[in-house]
Each structure stands twice: as structure tokens, then as C-alpha cells.
Coordinates of C-alpha atoms in Angstrom, one line a residue:
X1 CA 6.6 -61.3 -35.3
X2 CA 5.4 -61.5 -31.7
X3 CA 3.0 -63.7 -29.7
X4 CA 0.5 -61.7 -27.9
X5 CA -2.0 -63.1 -25.4
X6 CA -5.3 -61.2 -25.4
X7 CA -7.4 -61.8 -22.3
X8 CA -11.1 -60.9 -22.0
X9 CA -12.3 -61.7 -18.4
X10 CA -16.0 -61.3 -18.0
X11 CA -18.2 -61.7 -15.0
X12 CA -18.4 -65.5 -15.4
X13 CA -16.0 -66.2 -18.2
X14 CA -12.4 -65.8 -19.6
X15 CA -12.1 -65.5 -23.4
X16 CA -8.6 -65.7 -24.8
X17 CA -6.6 -65.7 -28.0
X18 CA -2.9 -66.1 -28.5
X19 CA -2.1 -64.2 -31.7
X20 CA 0.9 -63.8 -33.9
X21 CA 1.3 -60.1 -34.5
X22 CA 1.1 -58.0 -36.6
X23 CA -0.3 -60.7 -38.9
X24 CA -3.2 -61.2 -36.5
X25 CA -3.0 -65.0 -37.0
X26 CA -4.7 -66.8 -34.2
X27 CA -2.5 -69.6 -32.7
X28 CA -5.0 -70.7 -30.2
X29 CA -8.3 -69.4 -28.8
X30 CA -10.9 -70.5 -26.4
X31 CA -13.2 -69.6 -23.5
X32 CA -13.7 -70.7 -20.0
X33 CA -17.4 -70.4 -19.1
X34 CA -19.6 -70.8 -16.0
X35 CA -16.9 -69.7 -13.6
X36 CA -18.3 -69.9 -10.1
X37 CA -20.9 -72.5 -11.0
X38 CA -20.8 -76.2 -10.0
X39 CA -19.3 -77.2 -13.3
X40 CA -17.3 -75.1 -15.7
X41 CA -16.7 -75.4 -19.5
X42 CA -13.2 -75.0 -20.9
X43 CA -13.1 -74.9 -24.7
X44 CA -9.8 -74.5 -26.6
X45 CA -9.0 -74.5 -30.3
X46 CA -5.5 -75.2 -31.7
X47 CA -4.0 -77.0 -34.6
X48 CA -7.4 -77.4 -36.2
X49 CA -8.7 -79.2 -33.2
X50 CA -11.4 -78.2 -30.7
X51 CA -11.4 -79.7 -27.2
X52 CA -13.9 -79.3 -24.4
X53 CA -13.5 -80.2 -20.8
X54 CA -15.6 -79.6 -17.7
X55 CA -13.3 -78.5 -14.9
X56 CA -14.4 -77.0 -11.6
X57 CA -13.5 -73.3 -11.8
X58 CA -14.3 -71.6 -8.5
X59 CA -12.8 -68.3 -9.5
X60 CA -10.9 -66.6 -12.3
X61 CA -7.6 -67.4 -10.6
X62 CA -8.0 -71.1 -11.2
X63 CA -9.0 -70.4 -14.8
X64 CA -5.9 -68.4 -15.5
X65 CA -3.6 -71.1 -14.0
X66 CA -5.4 -73.9 -16.0
X67 CA -5.0 -71.9 -19.2
X68 CA -1.2 -71.4 -18.8
X69 CA -0.7 -75.0 -17.9
X70 CA -2.7 -76.1 -21.0
X71 CA -0.6 -74.0 -23.4
X72 CA 2.5 -75.9 -22.4
X73 CA 0.9 -79.4 -22.0
X74 CA -0.7 -79.2 -25.5
X75 CA 2.6 -78.0 -27.0
X76 CA 1.0 -74.7 -28.1
X77 CA 4.1 -73.0 -26.7
X78 CA 7.3 -74.6 -25.5
X79 CA 7.4 -72.3 -22.5
X80 CA 5.7 -69.2 -21.4
X81 CA 8.7 -67.0 -22.4
X82 CA 7.4 -67.2 -26.0
X83 CA 4.7 -64.8 -25.0
X84 CA 5.8 -61.2 -25.8
X85 CA 2.9 -59.3 -24.3
X86 CA -0.4 -59.7 -22.5
X87 CA -3.4 -57.4 -23.1
X88 CA -6.3 -57.3 -20.7
X89 CA -9.7 -56.0 -21.3
X90 CA -10.9 -53.9 -18.4
X91 CA -14.6 -52.8 -18.2
X92 CA -14.4 -49.6 -16.2
X93 CA -11.8 -46.9 -16.7
X94 CA -14.0 -44.0 -15.6
X95 CA -12.8 -40.5 -16.8
X96 CA -9.3 -41.3 -15.5
X97 CA -8.2 -43.5 -18.5
X98 CA -8.5 -42.0 -21.9
X99 CA -6.5 -44.7 -23.7
X100 CA -5.0 -48.1 -23.2
X101 CA -1.9 -48.1 -21.0
X102 CA 0.9 -50.3 -19.5
X103 CA 0.2 -51.9 -16.2
X104 CA 1.9 -50.8 -13.1
X105 CA 1.0 -50.6 -9.4
X106 CA -0.7 -47.2 -9.8
X107 CA -2.9 -48.5 -12.7
X108 CA -3.9 -51.6 -10.7
X109 CA -4.8 -49.4 -7.8
X110 CA -6.9 -47.1 -10.0
X111 CA -8.7 -50.1 -11.5
X112 CA -9.4 -51.3 -7.9
X113 CA -10.7 -47.8 -7.0
X114 CA -13.1 -47.9 -9.9
X115 CA -14.4 -51.4 -8.9
X116 CA -17.6 -49.9 -7.4
X117 CA -18.5 -48.9 -10.9
X118 CA -18.0 -52.4 -12.3
X119 CA -18.4 -54.8 -9.3
X120 CA -18.6 -58.0 -11.4
X121 CA -15.7 -57.2 -13.6
X122 CA -12.9 -54.9 -12.3
X123 CA -12.1 -57.3 -9.4
X124 CA -12.0 -60.2 -11.9
X125 CA -9.7 -58.2 -14.2
X126 CA -7.3 -57.5 -11.4
X127 CA -7.1 -61.2 -10.5
X128 CA -6.3 -62.0 -14.2
X129 CA -3.7 -59.2 -14.4
X130 CA -1.9 -60.3 -11.2
X131 CA -2.0 -64.0 -12.2
X132 CA -0.3 -63.2 -15.6
X133 CA 2.2 -60.9 -13.8
X134 CA 3.2 -63.7 -11.5
X135 CA 3.5 -66.2 -14.3
X136 CA 5.2 -63.8 -16.8
X137 CA 7.0 -61.2 -14.6
X138 CA 9.2 -59.9 -17.4
X139 CA 6.4 -59.6 -20.0
X140 CA 4.6 -56.2 -20.5
X141 CA 1.0 -56.2 -19.5
X142 CA -1.4 -53.7 -21.2
X143 CA -4.9 -52.8 -20.1
X144 CA -7.6 -51.9 -22.7
X145 CA -10.6 -50.1 -21.4
X146 CA -14.2 -50.6 -22.5
X147 CA -15.1 -47.1 -21.5
X148 CA -12.6 -45.4 -23.9
X149 CA -14.8 -46.0 -27.0
X150 CA -17.7 -44.3 -25.3
X151 CA -15.8 -41.1 -24.5
X152 CA -17.2 -39.6 -27.7
X153 CA -20.7 -39.3 -26.3
X154 CA -22.0 -35.7 -25.9
X155 CA -22.8 -34.3 -22.5
X156 CA -26.5 -34.7 -23.2
X157 CA -26.0 -38.4 -23.6
X158 CA -23.8 -39.2 -20.7
X159 CA -25.1 -36.8 -18.0
X160 CA -27.8 -37.7 -15.5
X161 CA -30.4 -35.2 -14.3
X162 CA -29.1 -35.3 -10.8
X163 CA -27.5 -32.5 -8.8
X164 CA -24.6 -31.3 -10.9
X165 CA -22.2 -31.4 -8.0
X166 CA -22.5 -35.2 -8.0
X167 CA -20.7 -35.2 -11.3
X168 CA -18.2 -32.6 -10.2
X169 CA -17.4 -34.4 -6.9
X170 CA -17.9 -38.1 -7.7
X171 CA -17.9 -38.4 -11.5
X172 CA -21.6 -39.5 -11.6
X173 CA -22.3 -40.0 -15.3
X174 CA -22.8 -42.6 -17.9
X175 CA -19.6 -44.5 -18.9
X176 CA -20.8 -47.5 -20.8
X177 CA -19.1 -50.8 -21.3
X178 CA -18.3 -53.4 -24.0
X179 CA -16.6 -50.5 -25.9
X180 CA -13.9 -52.8 -27.4
X181 CA -16.7 -55.0 -28.9
X182 CA -18.8 -52.1 -30.1
X183 CA -15.8 -50.6 -31.8
X184 CA -14.9 -53.8 -33.6
X185 CA -18.4 -54.7 -34.7
X186 CA -19.3 -51.2 -35.9
X187 CA -16.1 -51.1 -38.0
X188 CA -16.8 -54.5 -39.4
X189 CA -20.4 -53.6 -40.2
X190 CA -19.2 -50.7 -42.4
X191 CA -16.8 -53.1 -44.2
X192 CA -19.6 -55.6 -44.8
X193 CA -21.9 -53.1 -46.5
X194 CA -19.1 -51.5 -48.4
X195 CA -19.7 -48.0 -47.0
X196 CA -17.1 -45.6 -45.5
X197 CA -17.1 -45.9 -41.7
X198 CA -17.6 -42.1 -41.3
X199 CA -20.8 -42.4 -43.3
X200 CA -22.2 -45.5 -41.6
X201 CA -24.8 -45.6 -38.8
X202 CA -24.8 -48.8 -36.8
X203 CA -26.7 -50.1 -33.8
X204 CA -24.7 -52.8 -32.1
X205 CA -26.5 -55.3 -29.9
X206 CA -23.8 -56.9 -27.7
X207 CA -25.9 -59.7 -26.1
X208 CA -24.0 -62.0 -23.7
X209 CA -24.3 -62.7 -20.0
X210 CA -23.5 -59.0 -19.8
X211 CA -25.3 -57.0 -22.5
X212 CA -25.4 -53.5 -23.9
X213 CA -26.7 -51.6 -27.0
X214 CA -24.8 -48.7 -28.6
X215 CA -25.5 -46.2 -31.3
X216 CA -22.4 -45.7 -33.5
X217 CA -22.6 -42.8 -35.9
X218 CA -19.8 -42.4 -38.3
X219 CA -17.6 -44.7 -36.3
X220 CA -18.1 -42.8 -33.0
X221 CA -20.3 -43.9 -30.1
X222 CA -23.0 -41.3 -29.5
X223 CA -25.0 -43.3 -26.9
X224 CA -24.9 -46.6 -25.1
X225 CA -27.2 -48.4 -22.7
X226 CA -24.9 -49.2 -19.8
X227 CA -24.4 -46.3 -17.4
X228 CA -22.4 -45.4 -14.4
X229 CA -22.0 -49.1 -13.9
X230 CA -22.9 -52.1 -16.0
X231 CA -26.2 -52.4 -14.0
X232 CA -28.0 -49.9 -16.2
X233 CA -29.6 -50.8 -19.5
X234 CA -31.3 -54.1 -20.6
X235 CA -31.8 -57.2 -18.4
X236 CA -28.8 -59.5 -18.5
X237 CA -27.6 -62.8 -17.0
X238 CA -27.7 -61.7 -13.4
X239 CA -28.4 -58.0 -13.7
X240 CA -31.8 -56.3 -13.6
X241 CA -31.0 -53.6 -16.0
X242 CA -32.7 -50.2 -15.6
X243 CA -35.5 -49.8 -13.1
X244 CA -37.1 -47.3 -10.8
X245 CA -34.4 -46.4 -8.2
X246 CA -36.9 -46.4 -5.4
X247 CA -37.1 -50.2 -5.7
X248 CA -33.9 -50.2 -3.7
X249 CA -35.3 -48.2 -0.7
X250 CA -38.6 -50.1 -1.0
X251 CA -37.0 -53.5 -0.7
X252 CA -34.7 -52.2 2.1
X253 CA -37.8 -51.3 4.1
X254 CA -39.8 -54.5 3.3
X255 CA -37.0 -57.0 3.9
X256 CA -34.7 -55.2 6.3
X257 CA -31.8 -55.1 3.9
X258 CA -29.1 -52.5 3.4
X259 CA -28.9 -50.6 0.1
X260 CA -25.7 -52.4 -0.8
X261 CA -27.4 -55.8 -0.2
X262 CA -30.2 -54.9 -2.5
X263 CA -27.8 -53.5 -5.2
X264 CA -25.9 -56.8 -4.9
X265 CA -29.1 -58.7 -5.6
X266 CA -29.8 -56.5 -8.6
X267 CA -26.3 -57.2 -9.9
X268 CA -25.9 -60.9 -9.1
X269 CA -29.4 -62.5 -8.5
X270 CA -31.6 -60.7 -11.0
X271 CA -31.9 -60.7 -14.8
X272 CA -32.2 -64.1 -16.4
X273 CA -31.5 -65.8 -13.0
X274 CA -34.0 -63.8 -11.0
X275 CA -36.8 -63.9 -13.6
X276 CA -36.6 -67.4 -14.7
X277 CA -35.6 -68.9 -11.4
X278 CA -33.5 -71.4 -13.3
X279 CA -30.1 -70.0 -14.3
X280 CA -28.2 -67.0 -15.5
X281 CA -27.2 -69.1 -18.6
X282 CA -29.4 -68.4 -21.6
X283 CA -29.0 -72.0 -22.8
X284 CA -30.7 -73.3 -19.6
X285 CA -33.4 -70.6 -19.9
X286 CA -34.0 -71.5 -23.5
X287 CA -34.5 -75.2 -22.5
X288 CA -37.0 -74.0 -19.9
X289 CA -38.9 -72.1 -22.6
X290 CA -38.9 -75.1 -24.9
X291 CA -40.4 -77.1 -22.0
X292 CA -43.2 -74.6 -21.6
X293 CA -41.9 -72.7 -18.6
X294 CA -43.8 -69.4 -18.6
X295 CA -41.2 -67.5 -16.6
X296 CA -38.4 -68.6 -19.0
X297 CA -40.4 -67.3 -22.0
X298 CA -41.2 -64.1 -20.1
X299 CA -37.5 -63.6 -19.4
X300 CA -36.7 -63.5 -23.1
X301 CA -39.8 -61.4 -23.9
X302 CA -38.9 -58.8 -21.3
X303 CA -35.3 -58.5 -22.6
X304 CA -36.4 -58.4 -26.2
X305 CA -38.8 -55.6 -25.4
X306 CA -36.2 -53.5 -23.7
X307 CA -33.7 -54.1 -26.5
X308 CA -36.2 -52.8 -29.0
X309 CA -36.8 -49.7 -26.8
X310 CA -33.2 -48.8 -27.2
X311 CA -33.0 -49.6 -30.9
X312 CA -36.0 -47.4 -31.6
X313 CA -34.6 -44.5 -29.5
X314 CA -31.1 -44.8 -31.1
X315 CA -32.6 -44.9 -34.6
X316 CA -34.3 -41.5 -34.0
X317 CA -31.2 -40.1 -32.3
X318 CA -29.0 -40.9 -35.2
X319 CA -31.6 -40.0 -37.8
X320 CA -31.1 -43.2 -39.7
X321 CA -29.6 -46.7 -39.4
X322 CA -27.8 -48.8 -41.9
X323 CA -27.1 -51.9 -39.8
X324 CA -28.4 -53.6 -36.7
X325 CA -25.6 -56.0 -35.6
X326 CA -26.0 -58.9 -33.2
X327 CA -22.9 -60.1 -31.4
X328 CA -21.6 -61.9 -28.3
X329 CA -22.8 -65.3 -27.0
X330 CA -26.6 -64.8 -27.2
X331 CA -26.5 -62.4 -30.1
X332 CA -24.6 -64.8 -32.2
X333 CA -26.3 -68.1 -31.1
X334 CA -29.9 -67.5 -29.9
X335 CA -31.9 -67.5 -33.1
X336 CA -35.2 -67.2 -31.2
X337 CA -34.1 -64.0 -29.4
X338 CA -33.0 -62.4 -32.7
X339 CA -36.3 -63.3 -34.2
X340 CA -38.2 -62.0 -31.2
X341 CA -36.4 -58.7 -31.5
X342 CA -36.7 -58.3 -35.3
X343 CA -40.4 -59.1 -35.3
X344 CA -40.9 -56.1 -33.0
X345 CA -39.2 -53.7 -35.4
X346 CA -41.7 -53.7 -38.3
X347 CA -42.3 -50.0 -37.9
X348 CA -38.7 -49.3 -38.9
X349 CA -39.1 -51.5 -42.0
X350 CA -37.0 -54.3 -40.6
X351 CA -37.6 -57.7 -42.1
X352 CA -35.8 -60.8 -41.0
X353 CA -35.1 -63.9 -43.2
X354 CA -36.0 -66.7 -40.9
X355 CA -34.1 -69.3 -43.0
X356 CA -30.9 -67.2 -42.8
X357 CA -31.5 -66.6 -39.2
X358 CA -31.9 -70.4 -38.5
X359 CA -28.9 -71.4 -40.5
X360 CA -25.9 -71.9 -38.2
X361 CA -22.8 -70.2 -39.5
X362 CA -20.5 -67.4 -38.5
X363 CA -20.7 -63.9 -39.8
X364 CA -23.7 -63.4 -42.1
X365 CA -26.6 -61.2 -43.1
X366 CA -30.0 -62.4 -41.8
X367 CA -32.4 -59.7 -43.2
X368 CA -34.4 -59.9 -46.4
X369 CA -33.3 -57.9 -49.5
X370 CA -36.1 -55.4 -49.0
X371 CA -35.4 -54.8 -45.3
X372 CA -34.9 -51.1 -44.8
X373 CA -32.2 -51.8 -42.2
X374 CA -29.7 -54.7 -42.7
X375 CA -29.5 -57.2 -39.9
X376 CA -26.1 -58.9 -39.4
X377 CA -24.6 -61.4 -37.1
X378 CA -21.0 -60.3 -36.6
X379 CA -19.0 -62.4 -34.1
X380 CA -17.1 -59.9 -32.0
X381 CA -13.4 -60.0 -31.8
X382 CA -12.4 -58.0 -28.8
X383 CA -9.2 -60.0 -28.6
X384 CA -7.8 -58.7 -31.9
X385 CA -8.5 -55.2 -30.8
X386 CA -6.8 -55.9 -27.5
X387 CA -3.8 -57.4 -29.3
X388 CA -3.5 -54.4 -31.6
X389 CA -3.4 -52.0 -28.6
X390 CA -1.0 -54.2 -26.7
X391 CA 1.5 -54.0 -29.6
X392 CA 1.0 -50.2 -30.0
X393 CA 1.2 -49.3 -26.3
X394 CA 4.0 -51.7 -25.4
X395 CA 5.9 -50.9 -28.6
X396 CA 6.4 -54.6 -29.3

């Protein structure tokens, strides 16, 4: 038995689980949210208890330090030497990484080199990796890449209609993200409907502050909404999602900004934050919608419409669909967003059970018995996937 720390650092959060492997028993778990905002949220579960505090978390570095200190102060571990391995989720591995791997200086440098493709994530991952290396210098660190799961896409799905030499010289193509989540949820969906994975078609809606949709046919990803970077796809917490690329040059001309400045706005000041004018946090935007704020309602309507666009396209591309699965923070918790999406899918024979959708619980079906596609809420478990790869790669 070995204790493995699985770390999932997002653009504004750090999810973690300390697991006893290979039993996959969770010793402690939690999440640090709203990193970089005025007040953070630190939730930790252990020994049947759940505690929430509101520390100031300026960057991911402070979050990692607080987590390690808390493990000891709460008696979850006697000292950090009990941890046998640390696995890190990394969003962007490009075409360079085809599998999870042990961390060394070359790997860190390559993750840094790929930061332009995931500007909100890869730098945060490096901070987390280095923080754990410093605290646990003799413990193997393993990186697990979101992009690996999407390597099964066909050329027609991942190539852009740009000059081909851009792909040859610079690797310009679709890579996708959230692959660890899409893999777990699609596998779990097949289990829930009692159908072999290789015969199951699933559309996974990973809806969090970062969000993506994927088409998983027979356990393999055949298309996904995020592209060269996580900016492509549906609107998210601070990202615009797909738009006419001439918007960049147009705003450059109108406001005297550089292309990089505009892309930074599309990455960090758009999406929920830009449209609502309130926050990148869906809970704040939901409150605005309840209060009658038109822009907050519009924010959800725009996102729901774009999500349905992808679902419809993927249904046709796969030829059928057994399950549409909702996961991640908003997918699991925003009943009004799920309802908004489902009500737009009548042409596919989708029927949502509003009572089941409104009932708060964990994993569950939320479609009616006569719905042609089953709707499920499946809480993602990227951490257990990370832990499995950490044990496999580090040979623990």
C-alpha cells in the first residue's frame, strides 16, 4: 500500500486527493478555489469531516504550501515522508508527450515551452510541481497530460484549414484538454448503462471554470471542443471560446492594443466575466440571473446554445449517442444550466426529468425513461486517474 497525492491545478483552483493505492481509498480530498481573487475558499474532507476556510490565496504557490501544512496540522499524515508519490495533471503536452511520465528538468522545460498553448494552466502546473519537489525532494513526481486522451482523433478532426506548413513547422492543430476527465467520465458512463465500453457512444460535457465537450466513441475520443489552446470551444469562466479571428485585428486597430494584449483579454477577461460584468464564478452569475440581471441570464443562454451546437454536431459525427454526461463544477451543480441545455435538445429525443435534475445528490440519471439519450450527472474523478498513472509510471 502506498499514499499517492493526486494534484489537479486549474486556472483558479487546486483540487487534490491523497489516496491509498492500489485500493484507491481516499484518505483526504478537497479543493482550493478562487485563487487570485480577494478571498479564496479552501475545503478539505478527512475523517468524515468537512471543513471550509477562506484564506487569501494570491497564487498557486501559497495554495500548495497551505495544503502541505494542513496535512500535518490535522494529523492526516504524521510527516510528509508518508507520501510515496505525487501525480500532477498537466493540460498541454502537445505532440511531444504521448503518455504520462516522470518529472525531470527536461520535462519541466518542455511543459514551459508549451505554455503558450495553455497560458492559464501550464505555468500553474509548473508552480505546483516545483512546490511539491521542494517539499518532497525524494518522492517521485509524475505528470499526466490532458492531451493524451485526445491523441486518438483523426486528422480530419484535429487539423485546421490553414497552410499545412504551419502544422509541419509549428504544430498548429487541435490538441484538446480535460482529457483525464473525459476518459474517466466516458468509462464510468459505459459502466452505468451496463454496456461494453467499446460499444458505447458518449458525449461528455466537462463544465467548470474551464469547459469542454468531447465525443467518445467506443472509449476513444474522436473530437473535442478545445483546440490548439483551451481558448477554442464554448464560453467559459474567463475565456471567450471560439470566435471570428478577425476580432483580434479589429480590436487591435480600434483600441491600439497588440495582438497578445487582445488574446490575453479573450483568455482572462471574457467569458462569464466579460459578458456578465460581475464575475468569472458561475455562482455569482447565477445570483445575478436570479436578481433579474439580463447580462447574467444572457451569459448562460449563450453558453448553453454553444454547448448544444457541439452536442448536435457530435451526435451526427458518431452516428448515435447513448449518454450525455455532465461533469465538473457547473455540470454537476448548476441545475438551471443542465435544464437550459436539455430543453434545446428535443430534436434528438432528449427528455429531462426536472425532479431528478433538481434533487441534489452525486452520481445519478436525470433523464426520463423514454428519453432517447440518457442524461447523467457523473462527478469526475481526475484524481484517481492521476493516481493510477503515478503508480504505473513510478512503479510504486
